[in-house]
mmCIF file of C-alpha atoms in Angstrom:
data_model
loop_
_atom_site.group_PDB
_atom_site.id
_atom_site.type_symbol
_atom_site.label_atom_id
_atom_site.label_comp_id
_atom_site.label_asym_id
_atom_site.label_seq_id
_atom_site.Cartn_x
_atom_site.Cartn_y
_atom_site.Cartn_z
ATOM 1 C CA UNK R 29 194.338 20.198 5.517
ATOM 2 C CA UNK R 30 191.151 21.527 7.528
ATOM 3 C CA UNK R 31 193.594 23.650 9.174
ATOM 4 C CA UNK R 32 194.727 25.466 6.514
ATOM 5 C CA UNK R 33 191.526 25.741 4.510
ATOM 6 C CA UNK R 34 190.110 27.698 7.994
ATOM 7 C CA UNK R 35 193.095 29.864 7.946
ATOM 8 C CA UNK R 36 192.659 30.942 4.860
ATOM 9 C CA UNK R 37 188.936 31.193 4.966
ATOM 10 C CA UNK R 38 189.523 33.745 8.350
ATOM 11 C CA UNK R 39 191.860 35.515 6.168
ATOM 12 C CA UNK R 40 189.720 35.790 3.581
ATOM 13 C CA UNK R 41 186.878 36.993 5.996
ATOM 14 C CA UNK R 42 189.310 39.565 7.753
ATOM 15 C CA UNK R 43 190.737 40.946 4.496
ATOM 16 C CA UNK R 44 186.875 41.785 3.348
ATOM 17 C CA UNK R 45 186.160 43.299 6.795
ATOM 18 C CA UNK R 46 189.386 45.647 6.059
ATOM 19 C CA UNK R 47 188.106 46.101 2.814
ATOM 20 C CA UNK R 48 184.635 46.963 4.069
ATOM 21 C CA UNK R 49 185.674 49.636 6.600
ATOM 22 C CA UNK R 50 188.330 51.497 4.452
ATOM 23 C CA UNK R 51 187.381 51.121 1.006
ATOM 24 C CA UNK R 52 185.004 54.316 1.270
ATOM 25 C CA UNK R 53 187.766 55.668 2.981
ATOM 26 C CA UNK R 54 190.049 55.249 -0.090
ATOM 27 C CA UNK R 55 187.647 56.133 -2.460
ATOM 28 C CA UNK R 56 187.364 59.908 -0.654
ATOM 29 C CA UNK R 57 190.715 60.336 -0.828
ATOM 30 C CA UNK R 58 191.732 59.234 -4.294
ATOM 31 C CA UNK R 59 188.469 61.731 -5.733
ATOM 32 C CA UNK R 60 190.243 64.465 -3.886
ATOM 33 C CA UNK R 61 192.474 64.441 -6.544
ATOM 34 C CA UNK R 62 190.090 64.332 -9.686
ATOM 35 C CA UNK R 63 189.977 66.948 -12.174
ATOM 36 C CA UNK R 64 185.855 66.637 -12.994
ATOM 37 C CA UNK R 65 184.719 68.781 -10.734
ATOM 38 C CA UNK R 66 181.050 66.295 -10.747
ATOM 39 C CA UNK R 67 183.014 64.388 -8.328
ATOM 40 C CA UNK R 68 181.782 60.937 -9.673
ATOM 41 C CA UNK R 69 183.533 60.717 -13.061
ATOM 42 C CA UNK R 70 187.317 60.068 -13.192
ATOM 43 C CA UNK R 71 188.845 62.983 -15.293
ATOM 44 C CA UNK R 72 192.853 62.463 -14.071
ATOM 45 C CA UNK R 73 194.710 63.903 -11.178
ATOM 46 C CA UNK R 74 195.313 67.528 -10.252
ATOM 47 C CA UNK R 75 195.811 69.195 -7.208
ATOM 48 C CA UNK R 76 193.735 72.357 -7.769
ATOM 49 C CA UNK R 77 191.367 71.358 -5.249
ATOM 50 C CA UNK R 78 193.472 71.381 -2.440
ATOM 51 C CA UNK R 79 194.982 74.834 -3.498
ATOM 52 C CA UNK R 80 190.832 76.030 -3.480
ATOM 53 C CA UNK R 81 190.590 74.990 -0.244
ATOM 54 C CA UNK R 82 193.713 76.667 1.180
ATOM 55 C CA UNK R 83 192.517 80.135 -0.534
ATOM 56 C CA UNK R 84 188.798 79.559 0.536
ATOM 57 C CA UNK R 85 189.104 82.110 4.134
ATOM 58 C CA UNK R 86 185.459 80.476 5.226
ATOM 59 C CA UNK R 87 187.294 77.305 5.067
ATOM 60 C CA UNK R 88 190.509 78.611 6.892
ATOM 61 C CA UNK R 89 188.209 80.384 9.765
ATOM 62 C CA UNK R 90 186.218 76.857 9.968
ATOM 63 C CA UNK R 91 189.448 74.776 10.744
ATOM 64 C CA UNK R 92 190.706 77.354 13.608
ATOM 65 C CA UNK R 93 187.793 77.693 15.088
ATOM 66 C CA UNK R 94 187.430 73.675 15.224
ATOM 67 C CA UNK R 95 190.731 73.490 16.190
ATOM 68 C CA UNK R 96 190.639 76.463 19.418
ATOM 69 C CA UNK R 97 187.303 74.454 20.077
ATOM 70 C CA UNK R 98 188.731 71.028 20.099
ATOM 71 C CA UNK R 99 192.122 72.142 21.964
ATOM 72 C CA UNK R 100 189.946 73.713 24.911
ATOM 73 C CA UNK R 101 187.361 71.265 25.390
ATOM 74 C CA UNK R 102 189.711 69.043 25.493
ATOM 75 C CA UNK R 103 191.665 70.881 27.923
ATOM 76 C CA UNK R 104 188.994 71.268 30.394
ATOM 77 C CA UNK R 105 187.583 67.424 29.859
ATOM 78 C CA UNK R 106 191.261 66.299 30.663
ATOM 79 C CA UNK R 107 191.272 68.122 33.546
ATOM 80 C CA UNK R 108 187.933 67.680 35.025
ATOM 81 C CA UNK R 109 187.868 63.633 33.818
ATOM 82 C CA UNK R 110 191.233 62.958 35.254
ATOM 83 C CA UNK R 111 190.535 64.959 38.345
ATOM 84 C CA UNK R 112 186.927 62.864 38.636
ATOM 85 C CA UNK R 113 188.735 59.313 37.947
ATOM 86 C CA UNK R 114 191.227 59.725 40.803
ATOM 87 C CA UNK R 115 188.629 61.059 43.717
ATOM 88 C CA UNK R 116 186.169 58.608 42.434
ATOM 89 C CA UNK R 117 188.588 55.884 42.290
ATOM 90 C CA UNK R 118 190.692 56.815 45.496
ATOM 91 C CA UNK R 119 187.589 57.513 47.830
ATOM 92 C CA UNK R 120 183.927 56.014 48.785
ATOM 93 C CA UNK R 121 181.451 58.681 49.752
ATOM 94 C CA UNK R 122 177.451 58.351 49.831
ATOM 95 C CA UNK R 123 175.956 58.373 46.058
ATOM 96 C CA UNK R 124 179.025 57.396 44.682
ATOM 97 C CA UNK R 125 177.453 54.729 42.666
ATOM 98 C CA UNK R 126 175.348 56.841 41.016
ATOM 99 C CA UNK R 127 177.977 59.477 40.118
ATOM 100 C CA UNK R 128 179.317 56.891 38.457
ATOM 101 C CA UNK R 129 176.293 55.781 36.698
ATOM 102 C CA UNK R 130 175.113 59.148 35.681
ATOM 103 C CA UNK R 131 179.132 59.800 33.815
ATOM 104 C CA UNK R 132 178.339 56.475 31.781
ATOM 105 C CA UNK R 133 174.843 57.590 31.034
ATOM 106 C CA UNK R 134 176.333 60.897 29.244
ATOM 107 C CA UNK R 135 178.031 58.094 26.819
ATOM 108 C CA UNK R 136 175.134 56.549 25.698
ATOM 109 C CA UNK R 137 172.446 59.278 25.499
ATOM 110 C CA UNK R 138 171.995 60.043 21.664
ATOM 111 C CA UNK R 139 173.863 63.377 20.273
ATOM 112 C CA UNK R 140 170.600 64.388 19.161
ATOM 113 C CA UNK R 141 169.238 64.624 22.388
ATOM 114 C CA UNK R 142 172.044 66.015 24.403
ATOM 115 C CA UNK R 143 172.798 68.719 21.379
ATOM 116 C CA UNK R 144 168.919 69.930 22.316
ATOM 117 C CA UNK R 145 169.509 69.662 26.287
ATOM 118 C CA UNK R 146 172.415 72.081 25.865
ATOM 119 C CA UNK R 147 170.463 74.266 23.636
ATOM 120 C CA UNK R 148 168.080 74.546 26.068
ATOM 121 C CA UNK R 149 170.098 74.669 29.212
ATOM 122 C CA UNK R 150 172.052 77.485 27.515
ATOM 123 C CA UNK R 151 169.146 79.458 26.465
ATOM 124 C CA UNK R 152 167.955 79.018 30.072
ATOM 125 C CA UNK R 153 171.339 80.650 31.397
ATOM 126 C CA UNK R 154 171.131 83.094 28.358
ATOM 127 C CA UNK R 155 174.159 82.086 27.769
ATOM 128 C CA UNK R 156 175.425 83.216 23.575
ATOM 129 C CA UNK R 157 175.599 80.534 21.123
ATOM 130 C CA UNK R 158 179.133 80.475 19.837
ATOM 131 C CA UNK R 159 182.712 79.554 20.700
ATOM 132 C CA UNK R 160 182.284 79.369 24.475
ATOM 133 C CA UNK R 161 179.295 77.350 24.199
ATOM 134 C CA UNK R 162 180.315 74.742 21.903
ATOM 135 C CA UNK R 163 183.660 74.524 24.353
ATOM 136 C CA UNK R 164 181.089 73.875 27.110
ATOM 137 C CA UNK R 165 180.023 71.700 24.902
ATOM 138 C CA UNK R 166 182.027 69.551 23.704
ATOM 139 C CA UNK R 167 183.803 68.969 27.146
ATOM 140 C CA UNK R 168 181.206 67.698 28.476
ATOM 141 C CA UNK R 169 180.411 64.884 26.048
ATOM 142 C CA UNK R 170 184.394 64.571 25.586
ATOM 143 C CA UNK R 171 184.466 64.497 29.811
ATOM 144 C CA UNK R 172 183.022 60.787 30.505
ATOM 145 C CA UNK R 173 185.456 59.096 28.137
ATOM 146 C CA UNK R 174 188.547 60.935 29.768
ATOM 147 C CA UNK R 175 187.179 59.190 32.988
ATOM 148 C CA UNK R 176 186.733 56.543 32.283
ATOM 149 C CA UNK R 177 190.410 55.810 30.386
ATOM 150 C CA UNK R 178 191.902 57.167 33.655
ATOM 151 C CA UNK R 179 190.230 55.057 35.934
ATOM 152 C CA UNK R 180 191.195 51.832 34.112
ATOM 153 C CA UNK R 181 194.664 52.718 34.087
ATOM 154 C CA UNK R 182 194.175 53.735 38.086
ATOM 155 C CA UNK R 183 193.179 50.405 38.286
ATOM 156 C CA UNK R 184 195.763 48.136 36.597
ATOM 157 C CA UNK R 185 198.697 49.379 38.548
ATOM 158 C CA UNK R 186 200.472 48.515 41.787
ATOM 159 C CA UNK R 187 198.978 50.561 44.344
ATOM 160 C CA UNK R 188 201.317 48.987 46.827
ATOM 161 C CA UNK R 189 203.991 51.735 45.516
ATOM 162 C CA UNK R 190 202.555 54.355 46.452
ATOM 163 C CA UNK R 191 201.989 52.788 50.124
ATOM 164 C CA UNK R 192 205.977 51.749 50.307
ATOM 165 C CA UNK R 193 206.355 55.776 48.887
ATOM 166 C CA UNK R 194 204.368 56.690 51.874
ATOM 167 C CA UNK R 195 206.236 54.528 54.403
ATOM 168 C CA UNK R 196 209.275 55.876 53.345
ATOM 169 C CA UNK R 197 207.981 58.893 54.714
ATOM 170 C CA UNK R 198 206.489 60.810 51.438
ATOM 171 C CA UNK R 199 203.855 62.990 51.649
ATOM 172 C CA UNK R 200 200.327 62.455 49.751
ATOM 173 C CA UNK R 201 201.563 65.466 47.660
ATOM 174 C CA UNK R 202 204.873 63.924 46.245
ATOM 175 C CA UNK R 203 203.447 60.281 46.234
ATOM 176 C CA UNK R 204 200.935 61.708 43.403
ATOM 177 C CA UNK R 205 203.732 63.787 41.842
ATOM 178 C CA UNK R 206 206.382 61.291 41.695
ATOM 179 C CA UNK R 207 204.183 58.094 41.452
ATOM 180 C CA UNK R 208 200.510 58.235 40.447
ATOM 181 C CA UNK R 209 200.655 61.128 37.915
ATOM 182 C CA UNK R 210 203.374 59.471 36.109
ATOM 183 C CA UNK R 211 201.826 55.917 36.373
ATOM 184 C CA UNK R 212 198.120 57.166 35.019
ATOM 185 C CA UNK R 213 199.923 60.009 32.275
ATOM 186 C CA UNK R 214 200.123 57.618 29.553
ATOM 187 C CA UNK R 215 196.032 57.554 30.303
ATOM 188 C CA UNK R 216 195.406 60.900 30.650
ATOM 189 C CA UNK R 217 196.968 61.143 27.114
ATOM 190 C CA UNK R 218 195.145 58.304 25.483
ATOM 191 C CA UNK R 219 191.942 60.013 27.024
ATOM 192 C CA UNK R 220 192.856 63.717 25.853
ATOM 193 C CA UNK R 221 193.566 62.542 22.028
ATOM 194 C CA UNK R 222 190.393 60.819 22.022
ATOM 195 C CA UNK R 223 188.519 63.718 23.739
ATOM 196 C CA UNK R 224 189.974 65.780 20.854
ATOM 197 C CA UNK R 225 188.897 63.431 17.998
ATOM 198 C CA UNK R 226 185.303 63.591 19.130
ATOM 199 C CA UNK R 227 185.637 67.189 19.429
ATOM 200 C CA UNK R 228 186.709 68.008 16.311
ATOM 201 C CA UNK R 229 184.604 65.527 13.801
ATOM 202 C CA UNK R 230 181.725 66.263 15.851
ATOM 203 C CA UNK R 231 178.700 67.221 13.534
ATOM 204 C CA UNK R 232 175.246 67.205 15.860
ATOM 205 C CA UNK R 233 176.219 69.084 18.738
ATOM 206 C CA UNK R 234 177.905 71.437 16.564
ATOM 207 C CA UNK R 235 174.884 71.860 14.859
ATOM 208 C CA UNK R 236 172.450 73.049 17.366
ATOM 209 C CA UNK R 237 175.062 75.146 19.057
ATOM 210 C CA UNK R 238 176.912 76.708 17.163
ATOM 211 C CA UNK R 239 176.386 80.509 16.865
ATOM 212 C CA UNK R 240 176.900 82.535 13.483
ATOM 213 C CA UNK R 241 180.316 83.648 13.507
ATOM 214 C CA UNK R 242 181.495 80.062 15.242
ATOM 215 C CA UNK R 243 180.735 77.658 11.848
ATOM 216 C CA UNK R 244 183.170 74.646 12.578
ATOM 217 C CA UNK R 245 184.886 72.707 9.929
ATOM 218 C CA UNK R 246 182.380 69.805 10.284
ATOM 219 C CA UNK R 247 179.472 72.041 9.678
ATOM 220 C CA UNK R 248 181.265 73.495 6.735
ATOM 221 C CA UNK R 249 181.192 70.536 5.347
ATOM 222 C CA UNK R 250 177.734 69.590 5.853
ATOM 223 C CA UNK R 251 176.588 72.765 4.514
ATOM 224 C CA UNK R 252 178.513 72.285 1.710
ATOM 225 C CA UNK R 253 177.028 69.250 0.464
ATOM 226 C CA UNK R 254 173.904 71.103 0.370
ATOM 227 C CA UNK R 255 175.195 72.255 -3.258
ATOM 228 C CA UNK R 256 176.394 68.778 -4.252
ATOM 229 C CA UNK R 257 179.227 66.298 -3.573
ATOM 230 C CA UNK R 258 181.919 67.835 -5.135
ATOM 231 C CA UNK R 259 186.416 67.111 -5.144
ATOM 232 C CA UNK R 260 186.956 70.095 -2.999
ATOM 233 C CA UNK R 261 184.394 68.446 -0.062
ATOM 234 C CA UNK R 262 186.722 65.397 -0.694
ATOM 235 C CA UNK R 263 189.603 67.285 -0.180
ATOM 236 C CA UNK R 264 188.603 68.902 2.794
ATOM 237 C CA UNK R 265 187.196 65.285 4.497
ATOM 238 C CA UNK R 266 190.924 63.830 3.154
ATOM 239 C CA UNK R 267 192.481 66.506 5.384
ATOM 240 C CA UNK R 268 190.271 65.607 8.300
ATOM 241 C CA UNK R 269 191.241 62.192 8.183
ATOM 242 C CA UNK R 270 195.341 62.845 8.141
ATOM 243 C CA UNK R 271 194.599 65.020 11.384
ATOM 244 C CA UNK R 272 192.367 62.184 12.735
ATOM 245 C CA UNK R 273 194.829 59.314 11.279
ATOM 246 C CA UNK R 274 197.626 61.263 13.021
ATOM 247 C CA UNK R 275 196.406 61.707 16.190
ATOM 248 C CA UNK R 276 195.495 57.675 16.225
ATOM 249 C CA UNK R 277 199.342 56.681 15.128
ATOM 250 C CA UNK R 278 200.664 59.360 18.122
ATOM 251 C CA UNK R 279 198.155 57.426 20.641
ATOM 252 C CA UNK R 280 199.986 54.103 19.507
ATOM 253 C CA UNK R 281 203.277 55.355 19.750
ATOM 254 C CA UNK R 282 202.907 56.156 23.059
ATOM 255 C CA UNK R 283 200.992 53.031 23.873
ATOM 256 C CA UNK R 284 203.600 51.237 22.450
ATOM 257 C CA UNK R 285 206.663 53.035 24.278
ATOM 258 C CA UNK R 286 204.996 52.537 27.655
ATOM 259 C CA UNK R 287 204.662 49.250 27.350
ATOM 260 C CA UNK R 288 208.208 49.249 26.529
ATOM 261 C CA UNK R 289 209.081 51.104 29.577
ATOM 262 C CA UNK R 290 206.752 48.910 31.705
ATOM 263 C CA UNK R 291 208.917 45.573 30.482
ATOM 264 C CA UNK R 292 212.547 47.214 30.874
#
């Protein structure tokens, strides 16, 4: 009997932590579709505001220029992160340790404050605010977590493959080709979606970046509520969340197929 009451009781706790998280969530997206255009009181359901928003060309500019941000940053910090995981990983050099360190510090230091250092640092290179910067940007907050996703999967496989590879008379070259690379890709995935997610909801960074002729989707956004919350900024966040939401599920699938792989 104390059993059950518990079980319940944790589902009972669980379901209000789901409810908690996503509830706000909800309500966004079902006010995307309300006629009132005070975006508080529930006139019925229309679609006009999502045909505004596909005719609005500041709008349209703001998603491609998030998106050519999000797709190069995320480029370069899948690159560079992977690259860093395997040499760190692979090879012990002096100061090691604190390269290490000084990647996980870049996770924890406050937007706020890294959104100034890089307005600084760029003004100090005179380099333009815009595009290129916020690419700079972005991969290098988006860098750290790429690392450190690679890294763990470097670490929870056999090494002792690549070693029989190399007995066999392989050649560093193909052992990373055939082996490694295909071992550590589901990681290098996991670590580019996520780079891309941060990339393109980012708000601070964009903020103090961000040049006139380089306004991002997020900052569109923010500046609109400036004028009141409104169906149309509902729309617009509901459309951020299916590219989010999407990018989450592909992650899984993946996740889920390699571990598929892994038992067969």
């Amino acid at each position: 009997m104390k059993s059950k009451i518990f079980r319940w009781i944790s589902k009972i706790y669980i379901g209000m932590i789901f409810i908690y998280l996503y509830l706000p969530i909800l309500i966004v997206v079902v006010y995307s579709f309300n006629k009132s255009s005070a975006g508080t009181a529930w006139m019925g359901i229309t679609m006009d505001w999502y045909r505004k928003l596909f005719q609005d060309l500041n709008v349209i500019i703001a998603f491609k220029n998030s998106l050519v941000i999000a797709v190069a940053s995320t480029v370069i910090s899948s690159v560079v992160g992977a690259t860093g995981a395997i040499g760190l990983y692979k090879y012990s050099f002096r100061g090691k340790g604190l390269v290490e360190g000084l990647l996980n510090v870049t996770i924890v230091i406050p937007e706020v404050i890294m959104g100034i250092a890089l307005l600084m640092y760029f003004s100090q290179i005179r380099l333009p605010l815009g595009i290129g910067a916020l690419i700079l940007s972005h991969a290098t907050f988006s860098m750290p977590f790429v690392y450190i996703i690679v890294k763990s999967r470097l670490a929870g496989f056999d090494h002792s493959i690549e070693d029989a590879a190399m007995d066999l008379g392989a050649n560093r070259f193909k052992v990373f080709t055939s082996i490694t690379f295909p071992l550590i890709l589901p990681g290098i995935l996991a670590g580019a979606m996520i780079a891309f997610i941060l990339s393109f909801d980012d708000v601070i960074i964009n903020f103090f970046v961000s040049g006139p002729e380089s306004t991002t989707l997020p900052i569109k956004i923010f500046s609109m509520l400036r004028f009141g919350l409104s169906p149309e900024i509902n729309a617009l966040c509901t459309l951020m969340l299916l590219i989010t939401f999407g990018i989450l599920i592909m992650m899984q699938f993946i996740k889920i197929n390699r571990i598929k792989e892994e038992s067969n």
